[in-house]
Coordinates of C-alpha atoms in Angstrom, one line a residue:
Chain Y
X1 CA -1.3 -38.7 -7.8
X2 CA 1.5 -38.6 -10.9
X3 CA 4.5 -40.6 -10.6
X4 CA 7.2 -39.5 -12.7
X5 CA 10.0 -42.1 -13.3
X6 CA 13.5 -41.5 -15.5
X7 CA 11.2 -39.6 -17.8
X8 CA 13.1 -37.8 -20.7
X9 CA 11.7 -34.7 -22.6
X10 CA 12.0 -34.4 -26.0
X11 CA 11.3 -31.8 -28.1
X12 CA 11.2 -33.8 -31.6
X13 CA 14.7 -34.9 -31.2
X14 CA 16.3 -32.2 -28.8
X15 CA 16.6 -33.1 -25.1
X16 CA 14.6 -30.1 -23.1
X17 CA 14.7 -32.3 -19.5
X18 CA 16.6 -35.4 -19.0
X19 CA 15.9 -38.3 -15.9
X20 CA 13.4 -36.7 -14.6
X21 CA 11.4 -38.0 -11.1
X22 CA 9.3 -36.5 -9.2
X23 CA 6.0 -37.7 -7.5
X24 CA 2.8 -35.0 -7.3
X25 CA 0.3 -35.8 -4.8
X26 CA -3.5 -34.5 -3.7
X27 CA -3.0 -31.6 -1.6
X28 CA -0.5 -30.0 -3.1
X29 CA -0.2 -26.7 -5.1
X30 CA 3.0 -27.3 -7.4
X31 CA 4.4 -24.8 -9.9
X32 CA 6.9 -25.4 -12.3
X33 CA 8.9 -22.4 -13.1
X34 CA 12.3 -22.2 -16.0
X35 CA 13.2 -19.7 -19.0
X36 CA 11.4 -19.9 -22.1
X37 CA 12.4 -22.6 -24.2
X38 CA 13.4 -24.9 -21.1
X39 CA 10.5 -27.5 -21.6
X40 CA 7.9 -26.4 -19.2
X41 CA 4.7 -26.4 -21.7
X42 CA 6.0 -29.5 -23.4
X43 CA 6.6 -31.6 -19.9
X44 CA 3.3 -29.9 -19.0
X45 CA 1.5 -31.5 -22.3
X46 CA 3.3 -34.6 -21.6
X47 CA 2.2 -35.2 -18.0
X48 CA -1.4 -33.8 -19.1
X49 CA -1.8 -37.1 -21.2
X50 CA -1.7 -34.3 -24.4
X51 CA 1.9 -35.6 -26.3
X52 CA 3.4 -39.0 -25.7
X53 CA 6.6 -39.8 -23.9
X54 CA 9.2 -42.2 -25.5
X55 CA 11.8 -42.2 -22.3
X56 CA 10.4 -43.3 -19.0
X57 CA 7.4 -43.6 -17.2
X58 CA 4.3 -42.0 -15.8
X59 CA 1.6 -43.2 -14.1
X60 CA -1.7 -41.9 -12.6
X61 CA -2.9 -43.2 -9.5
X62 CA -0.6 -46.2 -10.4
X63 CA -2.1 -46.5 -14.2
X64 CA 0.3 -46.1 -16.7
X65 CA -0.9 -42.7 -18.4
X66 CA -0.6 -43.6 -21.6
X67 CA -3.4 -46.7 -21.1
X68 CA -5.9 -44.9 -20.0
X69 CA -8.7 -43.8 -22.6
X70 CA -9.2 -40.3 -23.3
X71 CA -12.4 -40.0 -21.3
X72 CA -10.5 -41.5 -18.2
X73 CA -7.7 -39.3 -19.0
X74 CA -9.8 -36.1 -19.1
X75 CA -11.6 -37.5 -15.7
X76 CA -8.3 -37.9 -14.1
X77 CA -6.7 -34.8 -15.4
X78 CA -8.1 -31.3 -16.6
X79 CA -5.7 -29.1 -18.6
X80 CA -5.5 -25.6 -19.6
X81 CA -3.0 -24.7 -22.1
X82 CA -1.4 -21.5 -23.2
X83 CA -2.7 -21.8 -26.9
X84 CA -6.4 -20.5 -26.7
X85 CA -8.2 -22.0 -29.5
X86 CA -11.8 -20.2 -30.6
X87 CA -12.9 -22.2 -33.5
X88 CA -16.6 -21.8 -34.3
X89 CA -19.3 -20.2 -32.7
X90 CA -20.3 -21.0 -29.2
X91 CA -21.9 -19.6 -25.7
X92 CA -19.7 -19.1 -22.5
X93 CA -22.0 -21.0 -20.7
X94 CA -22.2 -23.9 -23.5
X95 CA -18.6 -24.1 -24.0
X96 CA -18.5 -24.3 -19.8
X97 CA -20.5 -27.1 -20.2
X98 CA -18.4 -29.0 -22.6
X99 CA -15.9 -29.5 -19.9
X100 CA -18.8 -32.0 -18.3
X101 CA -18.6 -34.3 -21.5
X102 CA -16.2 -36.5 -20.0
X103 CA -18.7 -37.6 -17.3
X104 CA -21.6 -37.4 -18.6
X105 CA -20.8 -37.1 -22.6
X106 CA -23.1 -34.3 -22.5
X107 CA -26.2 -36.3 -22.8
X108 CA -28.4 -34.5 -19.9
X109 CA -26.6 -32.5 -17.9
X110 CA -28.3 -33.4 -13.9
X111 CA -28.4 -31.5 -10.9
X112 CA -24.5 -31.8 -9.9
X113 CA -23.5 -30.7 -13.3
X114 CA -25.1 -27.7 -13.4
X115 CA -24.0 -26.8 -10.1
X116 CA -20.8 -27.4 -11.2
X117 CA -21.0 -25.5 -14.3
X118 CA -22.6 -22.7 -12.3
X119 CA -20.2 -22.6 -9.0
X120 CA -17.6 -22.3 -12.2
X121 CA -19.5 -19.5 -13.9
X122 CA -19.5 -17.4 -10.6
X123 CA -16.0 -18.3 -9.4
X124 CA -14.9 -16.8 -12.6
X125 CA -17.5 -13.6 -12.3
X126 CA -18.8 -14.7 -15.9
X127 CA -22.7 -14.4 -15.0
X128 CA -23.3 -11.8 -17.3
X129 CA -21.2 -13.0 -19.9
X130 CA -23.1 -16.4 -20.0
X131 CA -25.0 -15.9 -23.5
X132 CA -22.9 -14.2 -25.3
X133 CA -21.0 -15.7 -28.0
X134 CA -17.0 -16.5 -27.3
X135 CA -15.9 -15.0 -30.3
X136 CA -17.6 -11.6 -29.2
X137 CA -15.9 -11.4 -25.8
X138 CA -12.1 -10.1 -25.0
X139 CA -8.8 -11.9 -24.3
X140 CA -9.3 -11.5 -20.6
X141 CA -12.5 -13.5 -20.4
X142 CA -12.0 -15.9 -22.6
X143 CA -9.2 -17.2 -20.5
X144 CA -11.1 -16.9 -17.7
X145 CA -14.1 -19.3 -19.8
X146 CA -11.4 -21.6 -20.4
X147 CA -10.4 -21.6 -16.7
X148 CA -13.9 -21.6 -16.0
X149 CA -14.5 -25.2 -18.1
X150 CA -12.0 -27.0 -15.8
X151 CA -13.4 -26.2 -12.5
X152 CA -16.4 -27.5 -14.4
X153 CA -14.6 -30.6 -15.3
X154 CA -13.4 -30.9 -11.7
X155 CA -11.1 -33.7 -12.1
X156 CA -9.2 -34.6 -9.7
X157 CA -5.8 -32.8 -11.2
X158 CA -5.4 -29.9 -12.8
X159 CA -2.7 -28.6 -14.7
X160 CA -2.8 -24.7 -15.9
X161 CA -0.2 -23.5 -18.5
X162 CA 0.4 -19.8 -17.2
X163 CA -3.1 -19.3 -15.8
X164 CA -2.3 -15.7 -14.7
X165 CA -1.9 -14.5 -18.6
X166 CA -4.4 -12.1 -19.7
X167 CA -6.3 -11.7 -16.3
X168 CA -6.0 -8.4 -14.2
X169 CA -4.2 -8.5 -11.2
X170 CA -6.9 -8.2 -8.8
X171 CA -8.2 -11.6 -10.4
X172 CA -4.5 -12.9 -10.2
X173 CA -4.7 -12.9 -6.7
X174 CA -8.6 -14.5 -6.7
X175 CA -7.4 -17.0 -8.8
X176 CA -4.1 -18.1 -6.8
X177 CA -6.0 -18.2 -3.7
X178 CA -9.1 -20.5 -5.5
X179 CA -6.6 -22.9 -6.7
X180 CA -4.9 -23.2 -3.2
X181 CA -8.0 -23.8 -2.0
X182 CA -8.8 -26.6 -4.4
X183 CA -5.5 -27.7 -3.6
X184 CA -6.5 -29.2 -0.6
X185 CA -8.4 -31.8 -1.8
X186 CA -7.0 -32.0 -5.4
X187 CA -3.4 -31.9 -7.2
X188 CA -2.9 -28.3 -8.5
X189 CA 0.4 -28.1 -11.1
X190 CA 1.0 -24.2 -12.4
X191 CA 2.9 -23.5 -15.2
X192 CA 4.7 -19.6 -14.5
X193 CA 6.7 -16.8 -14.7
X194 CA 5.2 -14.9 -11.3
X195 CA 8.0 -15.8 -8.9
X196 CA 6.4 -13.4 -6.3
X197 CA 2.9 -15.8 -6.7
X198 CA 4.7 -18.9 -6.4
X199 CA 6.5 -17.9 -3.1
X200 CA 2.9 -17.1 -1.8
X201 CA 0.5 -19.4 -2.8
X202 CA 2.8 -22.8 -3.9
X203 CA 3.8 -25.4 -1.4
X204 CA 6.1 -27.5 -3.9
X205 CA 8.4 -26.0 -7.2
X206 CA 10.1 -27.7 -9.9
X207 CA 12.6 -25.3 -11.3
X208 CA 14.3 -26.2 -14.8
X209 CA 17.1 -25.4 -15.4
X210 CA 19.0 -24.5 -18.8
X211 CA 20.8 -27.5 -19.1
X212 CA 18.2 -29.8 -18.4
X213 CA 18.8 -30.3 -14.5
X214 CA 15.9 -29.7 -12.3
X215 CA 15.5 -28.4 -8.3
X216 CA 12.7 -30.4 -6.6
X217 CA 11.0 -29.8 -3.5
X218 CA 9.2 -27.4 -0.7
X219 CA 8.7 -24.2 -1.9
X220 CA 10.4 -22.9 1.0
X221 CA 13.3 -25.3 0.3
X222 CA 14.1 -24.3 -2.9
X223 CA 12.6 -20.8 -3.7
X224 CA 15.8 -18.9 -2.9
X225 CA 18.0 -16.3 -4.8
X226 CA 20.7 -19.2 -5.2
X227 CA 18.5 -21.4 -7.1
X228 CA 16.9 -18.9 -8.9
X229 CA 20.0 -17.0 -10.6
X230 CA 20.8 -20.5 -10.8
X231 CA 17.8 -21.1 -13.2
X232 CA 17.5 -17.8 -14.6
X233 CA 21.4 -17.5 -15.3
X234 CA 20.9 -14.0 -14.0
X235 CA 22.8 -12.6 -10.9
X236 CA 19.4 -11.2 -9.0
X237 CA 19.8 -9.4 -5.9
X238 CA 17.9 -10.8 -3.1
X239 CA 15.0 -8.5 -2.8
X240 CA 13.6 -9.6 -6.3
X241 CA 11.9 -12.6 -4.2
X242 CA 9.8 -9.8 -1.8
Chain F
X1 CA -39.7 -31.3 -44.3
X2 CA -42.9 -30.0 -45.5
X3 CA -41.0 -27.5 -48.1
X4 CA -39.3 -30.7 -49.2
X5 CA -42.4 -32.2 -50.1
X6 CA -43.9 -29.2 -51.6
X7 CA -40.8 -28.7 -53.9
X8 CA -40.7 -33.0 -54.8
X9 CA -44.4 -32.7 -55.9
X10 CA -44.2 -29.6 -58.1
X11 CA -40.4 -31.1 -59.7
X12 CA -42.8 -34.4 -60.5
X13 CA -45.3 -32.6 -62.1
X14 CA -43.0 -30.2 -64.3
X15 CA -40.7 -31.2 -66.9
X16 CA -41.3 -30.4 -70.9
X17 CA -44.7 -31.3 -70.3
X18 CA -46.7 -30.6 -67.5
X19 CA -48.1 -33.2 -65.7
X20 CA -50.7 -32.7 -63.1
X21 CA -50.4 -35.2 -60.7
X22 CA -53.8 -35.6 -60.4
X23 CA -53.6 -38.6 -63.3
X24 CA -52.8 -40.8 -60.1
X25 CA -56.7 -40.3 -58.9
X26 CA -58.3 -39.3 -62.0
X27 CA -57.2 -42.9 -64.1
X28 CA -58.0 -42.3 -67.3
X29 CA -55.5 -43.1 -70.5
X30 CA -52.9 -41.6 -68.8
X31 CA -51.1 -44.6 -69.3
X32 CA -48.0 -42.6 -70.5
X33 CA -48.0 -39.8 -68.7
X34 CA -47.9 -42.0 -65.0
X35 CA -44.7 -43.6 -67.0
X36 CA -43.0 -40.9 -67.9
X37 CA -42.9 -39.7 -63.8
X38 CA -42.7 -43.4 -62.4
X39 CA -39.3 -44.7 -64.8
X40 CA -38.1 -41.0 -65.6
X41 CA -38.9 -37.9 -62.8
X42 CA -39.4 -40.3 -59.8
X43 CA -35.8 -41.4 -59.7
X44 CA -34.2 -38.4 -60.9
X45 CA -36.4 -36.5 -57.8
X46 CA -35.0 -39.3 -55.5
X47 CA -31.1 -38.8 -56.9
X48 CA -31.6 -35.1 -56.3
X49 CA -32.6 -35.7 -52.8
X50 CA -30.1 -38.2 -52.4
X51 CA -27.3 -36.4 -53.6
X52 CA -28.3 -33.5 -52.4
X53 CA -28.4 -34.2 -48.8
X54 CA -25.2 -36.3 -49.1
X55 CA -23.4 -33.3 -50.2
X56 CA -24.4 -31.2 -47.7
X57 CA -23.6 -33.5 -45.0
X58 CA -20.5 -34.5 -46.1
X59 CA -19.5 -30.7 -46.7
X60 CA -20.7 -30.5 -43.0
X61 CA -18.0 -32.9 -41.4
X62 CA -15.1 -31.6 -44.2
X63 CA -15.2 -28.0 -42.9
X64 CA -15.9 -29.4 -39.4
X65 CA -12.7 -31.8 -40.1
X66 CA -10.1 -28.8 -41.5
X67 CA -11.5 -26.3 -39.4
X68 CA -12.1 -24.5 -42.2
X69 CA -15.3 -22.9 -43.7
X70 CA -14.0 -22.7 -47.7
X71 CA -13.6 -26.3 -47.7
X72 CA -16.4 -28.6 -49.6
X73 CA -16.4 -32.3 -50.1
X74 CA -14.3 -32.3 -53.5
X75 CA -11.8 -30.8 -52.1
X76 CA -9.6 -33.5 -51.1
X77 CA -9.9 -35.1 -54.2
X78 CA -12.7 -37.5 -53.5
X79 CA -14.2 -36.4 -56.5
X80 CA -11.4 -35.8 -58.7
X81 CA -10.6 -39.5 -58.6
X82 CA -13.8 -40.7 -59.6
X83 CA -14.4 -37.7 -62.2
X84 CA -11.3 -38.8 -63.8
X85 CA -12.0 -42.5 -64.4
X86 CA -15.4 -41.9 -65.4
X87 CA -14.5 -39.7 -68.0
X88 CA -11.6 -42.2 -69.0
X89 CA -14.8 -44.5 -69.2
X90 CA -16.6 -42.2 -71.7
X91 CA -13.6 -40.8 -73.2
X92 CA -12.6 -44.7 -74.0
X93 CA -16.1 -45.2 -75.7
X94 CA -16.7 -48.1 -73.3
X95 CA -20.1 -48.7 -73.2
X96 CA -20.7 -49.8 -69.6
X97 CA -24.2 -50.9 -67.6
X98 CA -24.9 -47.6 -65.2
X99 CA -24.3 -49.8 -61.5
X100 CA -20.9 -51.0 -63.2
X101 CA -20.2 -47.1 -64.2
X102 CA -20.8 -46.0 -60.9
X103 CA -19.2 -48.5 -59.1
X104 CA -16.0 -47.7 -61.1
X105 CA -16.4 -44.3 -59.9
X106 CA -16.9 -45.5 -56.2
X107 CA -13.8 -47.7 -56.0
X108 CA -11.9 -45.4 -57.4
X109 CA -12.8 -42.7 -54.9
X110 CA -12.2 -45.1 -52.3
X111 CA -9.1 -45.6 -53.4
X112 CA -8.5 -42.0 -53.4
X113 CA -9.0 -41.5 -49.6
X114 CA -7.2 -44.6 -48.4
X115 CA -4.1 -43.4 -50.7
X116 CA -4.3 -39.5 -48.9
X117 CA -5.6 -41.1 -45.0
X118 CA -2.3 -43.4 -45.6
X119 CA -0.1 -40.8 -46.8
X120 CA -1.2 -37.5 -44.6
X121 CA -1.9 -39.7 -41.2
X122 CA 2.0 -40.8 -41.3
X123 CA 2.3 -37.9 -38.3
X124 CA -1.0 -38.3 -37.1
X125 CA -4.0 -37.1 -38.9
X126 CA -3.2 -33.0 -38.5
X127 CA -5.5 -30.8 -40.7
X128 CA -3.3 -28.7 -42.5
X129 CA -1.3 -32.3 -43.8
X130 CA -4.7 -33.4 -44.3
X131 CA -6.2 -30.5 -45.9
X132 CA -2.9 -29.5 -48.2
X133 CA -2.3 -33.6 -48.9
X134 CA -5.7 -33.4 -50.5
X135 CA -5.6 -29.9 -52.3
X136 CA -2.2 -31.4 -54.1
X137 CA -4.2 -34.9 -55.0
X138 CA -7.1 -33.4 -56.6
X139 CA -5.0 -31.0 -58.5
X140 CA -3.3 -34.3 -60.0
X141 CA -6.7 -35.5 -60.8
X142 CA -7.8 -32.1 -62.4
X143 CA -4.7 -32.3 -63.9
X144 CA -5.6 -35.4 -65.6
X145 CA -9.4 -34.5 -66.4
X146 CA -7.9 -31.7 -68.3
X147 CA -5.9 -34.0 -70.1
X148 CA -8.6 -35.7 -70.7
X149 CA -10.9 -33.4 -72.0
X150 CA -8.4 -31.7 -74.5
X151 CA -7.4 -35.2 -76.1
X152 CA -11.1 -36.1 -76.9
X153 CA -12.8 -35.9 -79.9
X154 CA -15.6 -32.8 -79.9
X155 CA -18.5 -35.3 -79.6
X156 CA -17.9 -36.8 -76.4
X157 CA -17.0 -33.3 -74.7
X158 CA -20.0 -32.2 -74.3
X159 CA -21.3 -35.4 -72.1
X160 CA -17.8 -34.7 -70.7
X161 CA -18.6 -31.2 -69.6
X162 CA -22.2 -32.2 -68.2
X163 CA -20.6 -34.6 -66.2
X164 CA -18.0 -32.2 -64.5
X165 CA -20.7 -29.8 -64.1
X166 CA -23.1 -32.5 -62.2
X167 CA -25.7 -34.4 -64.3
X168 CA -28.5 -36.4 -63.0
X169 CA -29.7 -37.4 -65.8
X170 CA -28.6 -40.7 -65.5
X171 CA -30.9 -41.5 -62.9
X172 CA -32.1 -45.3 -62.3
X173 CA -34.8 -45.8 -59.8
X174 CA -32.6 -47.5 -57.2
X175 CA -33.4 -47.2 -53.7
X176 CA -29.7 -48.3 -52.1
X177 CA -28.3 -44.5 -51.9
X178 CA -31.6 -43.3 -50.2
X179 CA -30.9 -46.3 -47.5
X180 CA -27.2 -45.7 -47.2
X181 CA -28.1 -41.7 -46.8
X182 CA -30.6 -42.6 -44.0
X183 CA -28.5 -44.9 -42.2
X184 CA -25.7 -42.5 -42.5
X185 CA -27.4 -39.8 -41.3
X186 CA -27.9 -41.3 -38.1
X187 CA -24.4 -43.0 -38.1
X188 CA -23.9 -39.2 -38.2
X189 CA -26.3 -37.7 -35.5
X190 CA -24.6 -40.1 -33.1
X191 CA -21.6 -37.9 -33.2
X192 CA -23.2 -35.0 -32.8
X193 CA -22.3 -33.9 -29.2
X194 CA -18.6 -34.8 -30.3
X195 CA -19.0 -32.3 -33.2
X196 CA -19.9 -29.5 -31.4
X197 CA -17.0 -29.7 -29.0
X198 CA -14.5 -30.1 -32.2
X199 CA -15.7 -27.3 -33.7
X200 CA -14.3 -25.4 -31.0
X201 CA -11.4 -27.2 -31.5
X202 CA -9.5 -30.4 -31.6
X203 CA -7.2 -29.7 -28.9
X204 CA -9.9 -28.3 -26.5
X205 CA -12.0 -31.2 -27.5
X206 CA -8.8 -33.4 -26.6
X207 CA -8.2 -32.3 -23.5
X208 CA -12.3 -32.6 -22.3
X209 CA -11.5 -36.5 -23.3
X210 CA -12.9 -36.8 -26.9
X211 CA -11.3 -39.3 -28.8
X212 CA -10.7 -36.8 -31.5
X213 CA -8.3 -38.8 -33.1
X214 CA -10.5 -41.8 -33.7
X215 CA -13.8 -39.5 -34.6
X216 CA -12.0 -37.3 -36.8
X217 CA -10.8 -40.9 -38.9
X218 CA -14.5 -42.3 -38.6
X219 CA -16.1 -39.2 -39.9
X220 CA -13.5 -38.7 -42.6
X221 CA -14.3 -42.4 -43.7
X222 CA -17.6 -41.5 -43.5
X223 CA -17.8 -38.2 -45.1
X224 CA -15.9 -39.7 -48.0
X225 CA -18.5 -42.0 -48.7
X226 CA -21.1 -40.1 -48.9
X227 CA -19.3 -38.2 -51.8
X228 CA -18.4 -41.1 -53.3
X229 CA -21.7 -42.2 -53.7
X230 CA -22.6 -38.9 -54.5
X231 CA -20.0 -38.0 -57.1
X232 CA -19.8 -41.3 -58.9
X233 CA -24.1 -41.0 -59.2
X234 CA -24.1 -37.3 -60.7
X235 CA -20.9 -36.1 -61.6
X236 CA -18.9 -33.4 -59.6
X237 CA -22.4 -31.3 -58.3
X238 CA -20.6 -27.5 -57.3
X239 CA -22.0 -25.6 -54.5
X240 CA -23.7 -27.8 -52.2
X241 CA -21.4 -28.9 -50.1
X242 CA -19.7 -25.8 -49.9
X243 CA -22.7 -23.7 -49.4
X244 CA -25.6 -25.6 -47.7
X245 CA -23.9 -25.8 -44.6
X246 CA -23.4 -22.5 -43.7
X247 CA -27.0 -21.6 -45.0
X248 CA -28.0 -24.1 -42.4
X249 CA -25.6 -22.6 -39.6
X250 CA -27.2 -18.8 -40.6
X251 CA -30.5 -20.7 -39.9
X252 CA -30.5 -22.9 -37.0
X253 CA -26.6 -22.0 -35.5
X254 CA -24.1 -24.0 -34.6
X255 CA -25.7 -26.8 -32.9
X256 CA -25.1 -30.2 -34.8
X257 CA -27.5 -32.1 -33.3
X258 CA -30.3 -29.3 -35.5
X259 CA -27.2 -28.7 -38.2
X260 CA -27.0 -31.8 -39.6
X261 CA -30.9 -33.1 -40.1
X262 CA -31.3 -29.2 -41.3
X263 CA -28.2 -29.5 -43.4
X264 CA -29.7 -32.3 -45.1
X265 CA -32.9 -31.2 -45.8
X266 CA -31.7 -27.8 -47.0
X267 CA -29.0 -29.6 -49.2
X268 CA -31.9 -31.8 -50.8
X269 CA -34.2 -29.4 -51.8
X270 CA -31.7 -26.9 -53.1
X271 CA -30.3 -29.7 -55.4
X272 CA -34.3 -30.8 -56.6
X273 CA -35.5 -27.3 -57.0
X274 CA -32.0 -26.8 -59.0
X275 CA -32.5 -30.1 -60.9
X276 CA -36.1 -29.3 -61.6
X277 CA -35.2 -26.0 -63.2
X278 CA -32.2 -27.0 -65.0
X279 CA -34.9 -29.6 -67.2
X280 CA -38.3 -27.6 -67.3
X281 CA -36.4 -24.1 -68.3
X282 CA -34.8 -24.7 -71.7
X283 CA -37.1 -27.7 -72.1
X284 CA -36.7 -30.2 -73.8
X285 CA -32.8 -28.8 -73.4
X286 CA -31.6 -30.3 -69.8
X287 CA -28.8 -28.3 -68.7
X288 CA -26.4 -29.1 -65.9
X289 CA -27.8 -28.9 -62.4
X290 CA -24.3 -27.8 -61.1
X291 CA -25.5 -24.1 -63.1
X292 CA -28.5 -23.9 -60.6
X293 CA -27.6 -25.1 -57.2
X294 CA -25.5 -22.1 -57.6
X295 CA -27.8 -19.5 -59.1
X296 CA -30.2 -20.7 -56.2
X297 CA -27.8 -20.6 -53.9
X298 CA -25.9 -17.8 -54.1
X299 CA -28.5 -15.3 -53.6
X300 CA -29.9 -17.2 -50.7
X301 CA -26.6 -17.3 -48.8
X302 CA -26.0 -13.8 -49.1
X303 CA -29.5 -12.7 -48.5
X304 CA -29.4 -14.6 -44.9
X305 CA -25.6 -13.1 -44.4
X306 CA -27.0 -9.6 -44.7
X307 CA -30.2 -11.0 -42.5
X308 CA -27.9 -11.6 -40.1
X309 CA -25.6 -8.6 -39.7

């Protein structure tokens, strides 16, 4: 559980989200949707334990988020983040593992790692793709390796920075449904643009707005055209939302 | 290993005179000749090791640090600093005892790393501060050597030049750096899990909970030791550290916990073949080492490159 309290956003010193509370709990599949430039990816890094917060508080199943260690952090909460990083040279299947090191800091990986690792190898239809090197495959499957080393992490959050970038659409769909399944035991927070995926999948939204107000709540409560011309400053017909 | 100890006994043997090594077993009045490789070759084949295998492992954790495979160990000015006051030394005709000369080249290292960790850390320790805090330091420094060098009178250039080209020459029989390698090398391996994640990159490595921030510090700390030992013992050796680990990548790939005993190894018998030849060929002429690591190690790096693809 994450416990947001009067928590300001700052962008070096511009405000992007002002007073912010909210409470995310286990069982629930959250998405956070705004315009670019409203603050999502920063108030995602922030609540992901990634950037610090000056204004406000958080706290992880009642632990102030900032005290906790990084291994405890990455325990609690998995991230995956827009930015895909490649660096040097690795395997699918070894960088998979690497999302074990906070439980085990890779020493020897046992018997419910590498079922982990493996139930997140198929989930993410990478079985082929296991030896190859990272830097040899396309855009597509490295996203899905990167989603692929937080099942393996399987912490007990998750927060995915537009996790429907780069994949197919057919995969879209497989991955919306897996994380609604994990949802039920876990906290699931989406960063995206897809309104037609939150409406389907989500049972909670937080939609920012321009000036740094926020709508909070059900899915059902908030997604409607109102709120969403609201935060898009458009003036959408209804049927976008079908 | 076994290659190591191949190349150490044939660098102890040659030199402007053979020696066989059999005058060990065979005692005869080879009084001399047993001198000449305990107080002369014997520590300079232990400095090239040394050195050698400090290099490498230090250029190991820079480019693993800046995320970036043209960086070596000099070049955040680790070197520079302790180039430039030894030269002051011998440009000042101070005659100083050879610990005090290198532990003037030491501190002054040192110094050199706390001066850019304190400056480039002030918004965290991000690479490209890190990396472009350290390019602009040692220019200062090369700046300075250059100044230097064109102020001296003609006879101290040339001891000048060796130095800035890498000279082992100087070699004491002192067993400390060997110690401080060895414990340093497993200081090292401990990280080497940690290592491999980072190379993938610091944020992924953040977010699968490695302290990267606190590692990254450590093995700068660490990586600028071993160049300050290795710098202030033989001068500003080129090559090495740039080179060595990526012959050791081509050869074993990227897992640290094979890259850095390998890196090592590799790093110390490059620098003792190097140091070997650069003695025996113009013998009795000893050139600079820093001519050979490169000569040797150029052709080996590209012949495994085009191995490879």
């Amino acid at each position: 559980m994450i416990e947001i309290k009067n928590l300001t956003v700052l962008n070096k010193e511009q405000k992007l989200i002002s007073n912010l509370n909210a409470t995310f709990k286990e069982g629930e599949f959250w998405a956070i949707l705004g315009k670019n430039g409203t603050g999502k990816t920063t108030l995602l890094h922030t609540l992901a334990g990634l950037l610090d917060y000056r204004i406000g508080q958080i706290t992880v199943n009642g632990i102030e988020l900032r005290s906790l260690s990084s291994i405890q952090r990455a325990r609690e909460i998995a991230v995956l983040s827009q930015l895909m990083e490649t660096g040097l040279n690795c395997t699918v299947e070894q960088n998979i593992a690497y999302g074990r090191y906070a439980w085990n800091k890779l020493k020897n990986n046992n018997r419910s790692d590498e079922k982990l690792i493996n139930a997140a190898i198929n989930n993410m239809e990478l079985e082929e793709l296991r030896k190859k090197s990272i830097q040899e495959i396309s855009g597509g499957e490295l996203r899905k390796v990167e989603i692929a080393t937080i099942l393996a992490q399987n912490s007990q959050i998750m927060i995915l920075d537009e996790p429907l970038n780069h994949l197919d659409i057919s995969f879209r769909y497989k991955l919306m449904h897996l994380l609604k399944q994990l949802s039920d035991k876990k906290l699931i927070i989406i960063v995206t643009h897809d309104i037609q995926y939150v409406k389907a999948y989500c049972s909670h939204v937080m939609l920012l707005n321009k000036n740094g107000e926020t709508s909070i709540g059900l899915t059902s409560d908030i997604m409607n055209i109102n709120n969403i011309n609201k935060m898009l400053d458009t003036n959408l017909p209804n049927n976008i939302l079908l | 290993m076994v290659l190591l100890s191949v190349v150490l006994v044939i660098s102890l043997s040659s030199g402007s005179e053979y020696i066989p090594l059999s005058v060990f077993w065979i005692d005869e009045q080879s009084h001399s000749l047993k001198e000449i490789i305990y107080t002369l070759r014997l520590p300079r084949a232990i400095n090239a090791i040394t050195v050698g295998a400090l290099l490498s492992l230090a250029g190991l954790l820079i480019q693993n640090l800046v995320k970036n495979p043209l960086a070596d160990p000099y070049i955040l000015g680790i070197s520079g600093a302790s180039a430039f006051i030894q030269l002051l030394i011998i440009a000042s005709g101070f005659i100083l005892p050879l610990w005090l000369f290198i532990l003037c080249g030491f501190v002054a290292s040192i110094l050199s790393i706390v001066l850019l960790i304190t400056i480039s850390s002030r918004n965290g320790l991000k690479t490209n501060n890190l990396l472009l805090t350290g390019v602009v330091i040692a220019f200062a420094y090369g700046a300075m050597i250059s100044l230097i060098l064109s102020i001296s009178p003609l006879s101290t250039t040339k001891s000048m030049l060796f130095w800035l080209m890498g000279d082992l020459s100087f070699s004491q029989l002192s067993f400390l750096p060997l110690i401080l390698l060895i414990i340093g090398s497993l200081w090292v391996f401990r990280f080497h899990k940690e290592l491999d994640i980072m190379a993938r990159g610091d944020l992924f490595a953040k977010k699968c909970g490695v302290d990267v921030k606190s590692i990254n510090l450590t093995l700068l700390i660490t990586a600028s030791v071993f160049t300050a030992i290795a710098v202030s013992m033989a001068g500003t050796i080129g090559f090495v550290g740039l080179v060595v680990p990526h012959i050791a990548r081509l050869l074993v790939g990227n897992c640290h916990a094979h890259l850095i005993p390998i890196s090592a190894i590799i790093g110390a018998v490059v620098l003792l073949i190097a140091d070997t030849v650069s003695r025996t060929i113009l013998a009795p002429i000893q050139l600079p080492v820093g001519i050979f690591t490169a000569l040797f190690g150029v052709p080996l790096f590209l012949y495994l490159m085009t191995k490879r693809t």
